[in-house]
mmCIF file with all atom_site columns, C-alpha atoms (C1' of nucleotides) in Angstrom:
data_model
loop_
_atom_site.group_PDB
_atom_site.id
_atom_site.type_symbol
_atom_site.label_atom_id
_atom_site.label_alt_id
_atom_site.label_comp_id
_atom_site.label_asym_id
_atom_site.label_entity_id
_atom_site.label_seq_id
_atom_site.pdbx_PDB_ins_code
_atom_site.Cartn_x
_atom_site.Cartn_y
_atom_site.Cartn_z
_atom_site.occupancy
_atom_site.B_iso_or_equiv
_atom_site.pdbx_formal_charge
_atom_site.auth_seq_id
_atom_site.auth_comp_id
_atom_site.auth_asym_id
_atom_site.auth_atom_id
_atom_site.pdbx_PDB_model_num
ATOM 1  C CA    . MET M 1 1  ? 10.860  -4.987  -5.554  1.00 94.00 ? 738  MET M CA    1
ATOM 2  C CA    . LYS M 1 2  ? 7.938   -3.252  -3.909  1.00 96.00 ? 739  LYS M CA    1
ATOM 3  C CA    . LEU M 1 3  ? 6.697   0.276   -4.373  1.00 97.00 ? 740  LEU M CA    1
ATOM 4  C CA    . TYR M 1 4  ? 4.701   2.534   -2.091  1.00 97.00 ? 741  TYR M CA    1
ATOM 5  C CA    . ILE M 1 5  ? 2.084   4.718   -3.755  1.00 98.00 ? 742  ILE M CA    1
ATOM 6  C CA    . GLY M 1 6  ? 0.961   7.665   -1.691  1.00 97.00 ? 743  GLY M CA    1
ATOM 7  C CA    . ASN M 1 7  ? -1.655  10.416  -2.060  1.00 97.00 ? 744  ASN M CA    1
ATOM 8  C CA    . LEU M 1 8  ? -3.954  8.081   -3.971  1.00 96.00 ? 745  LEU M CA    1
ATOM 9  C CA    . SER M 1 9  ? -7.516  8.885   -4.853  1.00 96.00 ? 746  SER M CA    1
ATOM 10 C CA    . TYR M 1 10 ? -10.074 7.075   -2.722  1.00 95.00 ? 747  TYR M CA    1
ATOM 11 C CA    . ARG M 1 11 ? -11.591 5.949   -6.026  1.00 94.00 ? 748  ARG M CA    1
ATOM 12 C CA    . MET M 1 12 ? -8.459  4.097   -7.117  1.00 95.00 ? 749  MET M CA    1
ATOM 13 C CA    . THR M 1 13 ? -8.784  0.350   -7.568  1.00 94.00 ? 750  THR M CA    1
ATOM 14 C CA    . ASN M 1 14 ? -6.319  -2.535  -7.678  1.00 94.00 ? 751  ASN M CA    1
ATOM 15 C CA    . ASP M 1 15 ? -7.128  -3.062  -11.330 1.00 94.00 ? 752  ASP M CA    1
ATOM 16 C CA    . GLU M 1 16 ? -6.425  0.556   -12.209 1.00 95.00 ? 753  GLU M CA    1
ATOM 17 C CA    . LEU M 1 17 ? -3.151  0.435   -10.322 1.00 96.00 ? 754  LEU M CA    1
ATOM 18 C CA    . ASN M 1 18 ? -2.186  -2.803  -12.006 1.00 96.00 ? 755  ASN M CA    1
ATOM 19 C CA    . LYS M 1 19 ? -2.907  -1.404  -15.457 1.00 96.00 ? 756  LYS M CA    1
ATOM 20 C CA    . THR M 1 20 ? -1.058  1.820   -14.709 1.00 97.00 ? 757  THR M CA    1
ATOM 21 C CA    . PHE M 1 21 ? 2.082   0.173   -13.308 1.00 97.00 ? 758  PHE M CA    1
ATOM 22 C CA    . SER M 1 22 ? 2.221   -2.794  -15.666 1.00 97.00 ? 759  SER M CA    1
ATOM 23 C CA    . ALA M 1 23 ? 3.055   -0.326  -18.441 1.00 97.00 ? 760  ALA M CA    1
ATOM 24 C CA    . TYR M 1 24 ? 6.604   -0.294  -17.017 1.00 97.00 ? 761  TYR M CA    1
ATOM 25 C CA    . GLY M 1 25 ? 7.111   -3.989  -16.258 1.00 97.00 ? 762  GLY M CA    1
ATOM 26 C CA    . ASP M 1 26 ? 5.654   -7.116  -14.767 1.00 96.00 ? 763  ASP M CA    1
ATOM 27 C CA    . VAL M 1 27 ? 3.411   -6.380  -11.801 1.00 96.00 ? 764  VAL M CA    1
ATOM 28 C CA    . LEU M 1 28 ? 3.154   -9.325  -9.431  1.00 95.00 ? 765  LEU M CA    1
ATOM 29 C CA    . SER M 1 29 ? 0.511   -7.830  -7.179  1.00 95.00 ? 766  SER M CA    1
ATOM 30 C CA    . THR M 1 30 ? -1.146  -4.638  -6.036  1.00 95.00 ? 767  THR M CA    1
ATOM 31 C CA    . HIS M 1 31 ? -2.551  -3.880  -2.622  1.00 95.00 ? 768  HIS M CA    1
ATOM 32 C CA    . ILE M 1 32 ? -4.615  -0.816  -1.834  1.00 96.00 ? 769  ILE M CA    1
ATOM 33 C CA    . VAL M 1 33 ? -4.675  -0.187  1.874   1.00 95.00 ? 770  VAL M CA    1
ATOM 34 C CA    . LEU M 1 34 ? -8.197  -0.033  3.229   1.00 93.00 ? 771  LEU M CA    1
ATOM 35 C CA    . ASP M 1 35 ? -9.480  0.940   6.616   1.00 89.00 ? 772  ASP M CA    1
ATOM 36 C CA    . ARG M 1 36 ? -9.850  -2.292  8.562   1.00 84.00 ? 773  ARG M CA    1
ATOM 37 C CA    . GLU M 1 37 ? -13.379 -1.479  9.696   1.00 84.00 ? 774  GLU M CA    1
ATOM 38 C CA    . THR M 1 38 ? -14.898 0.674   6.963   1.00 86.00 ? 775  THR M CA    1
ATOM 39 C CA    . GLN M 1 39 ? -13.030 -0.709  3.933   1.00 88.00 ? 776  GLN M CA    1
ATOM 40 C CA    . ARG M 1 40 ? -12.467 2.824   2.753   1.00 91.00 ? 777  ARG M CA    1
ATOM 41 C CA    . SER M 1 41 ? -9.140  3.549   1.075   1.00 94.00 ? 778  SER M CA    1
ATOM 42 C CA    . LYS M 1 42 ? -6.537  5.054   3.372   1.00 94.00 ? 779  LYS M CA    1
ATOM 43 C CA    . GLY M 1 43 ? -5.085  6.866   0.381   1.00 95.00 ? 780  GLY M CA    1
ATOM 44 C CA    . PHE M 1 44 ? -2.044  4.725   -0.263  1.00 96.00 ? 781  PHE M CA    1
ATOM 45 C CA    . ALA M 1 45 ? -1.143  1.410   -1.815  1.00 97.00 ? 782  ALA M CA    1
ATOM 46 C CA    . PHE M 1 46 ? 1.636   -1.014  -2.677  1.00 97.00 ? 783  PHE M CA    1
ATOM 47 C CA    . VAL M 1 47 ? 2.658   -2.470  -6.016  1.00 97.00 ? 784  VAL M CA    1
ATOM 48 C CA    . GLU M 1 48 ? 5.031   -5.411  -6.269  1.00 96.00 ? 785  GLU M CA    1
ATOM 49 C CA    . PHE M 1 49 ? 7.241   -5.807  -9.329  1.00 97.00 ? 786  PHE M CA    1
ATOM 50 C CA    . SER M 1 50 ? 9.066   -8.871  -10.524 1.00 95.00 ? 787  SER M CA    1
ATOM 51 C CA    . ASP M 1 51 ? 12.050  -6.826  -11.654 1.00 95.00 ? 788  ASP M CA    1
ATOM 52 C CA    . LYS M 1 52 ? 13.890  -4.047  -9.827  1.00 96.00 ? 789  LYS M CA    1
ATOM 53 C CA    . GLN M 1 53 ? 14.593  -2.041  -12.955 1.00 96.00 ? 790  GLN M CA    1
ATOM 54 C CA    . ALA M 1 54 ? 10.940  -2.156  -13.964 1.00 97.00 ? 791  ALA M CA    1
ATOM 55 C CA    . ALA M 1 55 ? 9.974   -0.890  -10.527 1.00 97.00 ? 792  ALA M CA    1
ATOM 56 C CA    . GLU M 1 56 ? 12.537  1.908   -10.714 1.00 97.00 ? 793  GLU M CA    1
ATOM 57 C CA    . SER M 1 57 ? 11.284  2.869   -14.143 1.00 97.00 ? 794  SER M CA    1
ATOM 58 C CA    . ALA M 1 58 ? 7.711   3.002   -12.887 1.00 97.00 ? 795  ALA M CA    1
ATOM 59 C CA    . MET M 1 59 ? 8.821   4.951   -9.828  1.00 97.00 ? 796  MET M CA    1
ATOM 60 C CA    . GLN M 1 60 ? 10.577  7.594   -11.891 1.00 97.00 ? 797  GLN M CA    1
ATOM 61 C CA    . SER M 1 61 ? 7.809   7.792   -14.445 1.00 97.00 ? 798  SER M CA    1
ATOM 62 C CA    . LEU M 1 62 ? 4.794   7.874   -12.145 1.00 98.00 ? 799  LEU M CA    1
ATOM 63 C CA    . ASN M 1 63 ? 6.061   9.836   -9.151  1.00 98.00 ? 800  ASN M CA    1
ATOM 64 C CA    . GLY M 1 64 ? 4.275   13.171  -9.182  1.00 97.00 ? 801  GLY M CA    1
ATOM 65 C CA    . LYS M 1 65 ? 1.820   12.138  -11.874 1.00 96.00 ? 802  LYS M CA    1
ATOM 66 C CA    . GLU M 1 66 ? -1.892  12.733  -11.631 1.00 95.00 ? 803  GLU M CA    1
ATOM 67 C CA    . LEU M 1 67 ? -4.070  9.666   -11.281 1.00 95.00 ? 804  LEU M CA    1
ATOM 68 C CA    . ALA M 1 68 ? -7.834  9.834   -10.815 1.00 94.00 ? 805  ALA M CA    1
ATOM 69 C CA    . GLY M 1 69 ? -7.553  13.507  -9.898  1.00 94.00 ? 806  GLY M CA    1
ATOM 70 C CA    . ARG M 1 70 ? -4.809  13.115  -7.263  1.00 96.00 ? 807  ARG M CA    1
ATOM 71 C CA    . THR M 1 71 ? -1.099  13.732  -7.721  1.00 97.00 ? 808  THR M CA    1
ATOM 72 C CA    . ILE M 1 72 ? 0.446   10.463  -6.599  1.00 97.00 ? 809  ILE M CA    1
ATOM 73 C CA    . VAL M 1 73 ? 3.809   9.881   -4.974  1.00 97.00 ? 810  VAL M CA    1
ATOM 74 C CA    . VAL M 1 74 ? 5.817   6.772   -5.745  1.00 98.00 ? 811  VAL M CA    1
ATOM 75 C CA    . ASN M 1 75 ? 8.832   5.382   -3.910  1.00 97.00 ? 812  ASN M CA    1
ATOM 76 C CA    . GLU M 1 76 ? 10.254  2.146   -2.617  1.00 96.00 ? 813  GLU M CA    1
ATOM 77 C CA    . ALA M 1 77 ? 8.138   0.588   0.108   1.00 96.00 ? 814  ALA M CA    1
ATOM 78 C CA    . ARG M 1 78 ? 9.470   0.355   3.632   1.00 93.00 ? 815  ARG M CA    1
ATOM 79 C CA    . PRO M 1 79 ? 9.315   -2.956  5.468   1.00 90.00 ? 816  PRO M CA    1
ATOM 80 C CA    . LYS M 1 80 ? 6.007   -3.634  7.130   1.00 89.00 ? 817  LYS M CA    1
ATOM 81 C CA    . PRO M 1 81 ? 6.218   -3.165  10.906  1.00 85.00 ? 818  PRO M CA    1
ATOM 82 C CA    . ALA M 1 82 ? 5.184   -5.915  13.283  1.00 78.00 ? 819  ALA M CA    1
ATOM 83 C CA    . ARG M 1 83 ? 1.815   -5.541  14.940  1.00 73.00 ? 820  ARG M CA    1
ATOM 84 C CA    . GLN M 1 84 ? 1.759   -4.925  18.666  1.00 68.00 ? 821  GLN M CA    1
ATOM 85 C CA    . ARG M 1 85 ? 0.200   -7.708  20.705  1.00 58.00 ? 822  ARG M CA    1
ATOM 86 C CA    . ARG M 1 86 ? -1.587  -5.980  23.505  1.00 54.00 ? 823  ARG M CA    1
ATOM 87 C CA    . ALA M 1 87 ? -5.210  -5.924  24.527  1.00 46.00 ? 824  ALA M CA    1
ATOM 88 C CA    . GLY M 1 88 ? -6.037  -3.596  21.674  1.00 47.00 ? 825  GLY M CA    1
ATOM 89 C "C1'" . DG  K 2 1  ? -7.122  12.174  3.742   1.00 68.89 ? 1144 DG  K "C1'" 1
ATOM 90 C "C1'" . DT  K 2 2  ? 0.855   9.323   3.064   1.00 68.89 ? 1145 DT  K "C1'" 1
ATOM 91 C "C1'" . DT  K 2 3  ? 4.056   2.974   4.494   1.00 68.89 ? 1146 DT  K "C1'" 1
ATOM 92 C "C1'" . DG  K 2 4  ? -0.084  -3.085  4.216   1.00 68.89 ? 1147 DG  K "C1'" 1
ATOM 93 C "C1'" . DA  K 2 5  ? -3.585  -7.997  8.324   1.00 68.89 ? 1148 DA  K "C1'" 1
ATOM 94 C "C1'" . DG  K 2 6  ? -5.641  -11.098 11.413  1.00 68.89 ? 1149 DG  K "C1'" 1
ATOM 95 C "C1'" . DC  K 2 7  ? -5.357  -13.744 15.306  1.00 68.89 ? 1150 DC  K "C1'" 1
ATOM 96 C "C1'" . DG  K 2 8  ? -5.365  -13.527 20.100  1.00 68.89 ? 1151 DG  K "C1'" 1
ATOM 97 C "C1'" . DT  K 2 9  ? -1.718  -12.406 24.605  1.00 68.89 ? 1152 DT  K "C1'" 1
ATOM 98 C "C1'" . DT  K 2 10 ? 3.842   -10.147 24.440  1.00 68.89 ? 1153 DT  K "C1'" 1
#
DNA sequence: GTTGAGCGTT
């Protein structure tokens, strides 16, 4: 199961996310979303859990918590949309 | 500062 983490601090790192979420279960991967050109955090991230119950536990426990000075939001990630293939 | 990329033409 995959979680969406919103309202993240721009200072947040994958390692910090991994440590924070692995307290509730086995984290397979973390992915902070960066601006494609500047590599600056876009303020949200994804965390993938091996187990659904672990993810739900983390979601309940961490939603609304403060992390690196920002109050984060945690919920189940939506499917990633397909990229448009135009001249842009 | 709120739902993920890169390649390359649907």
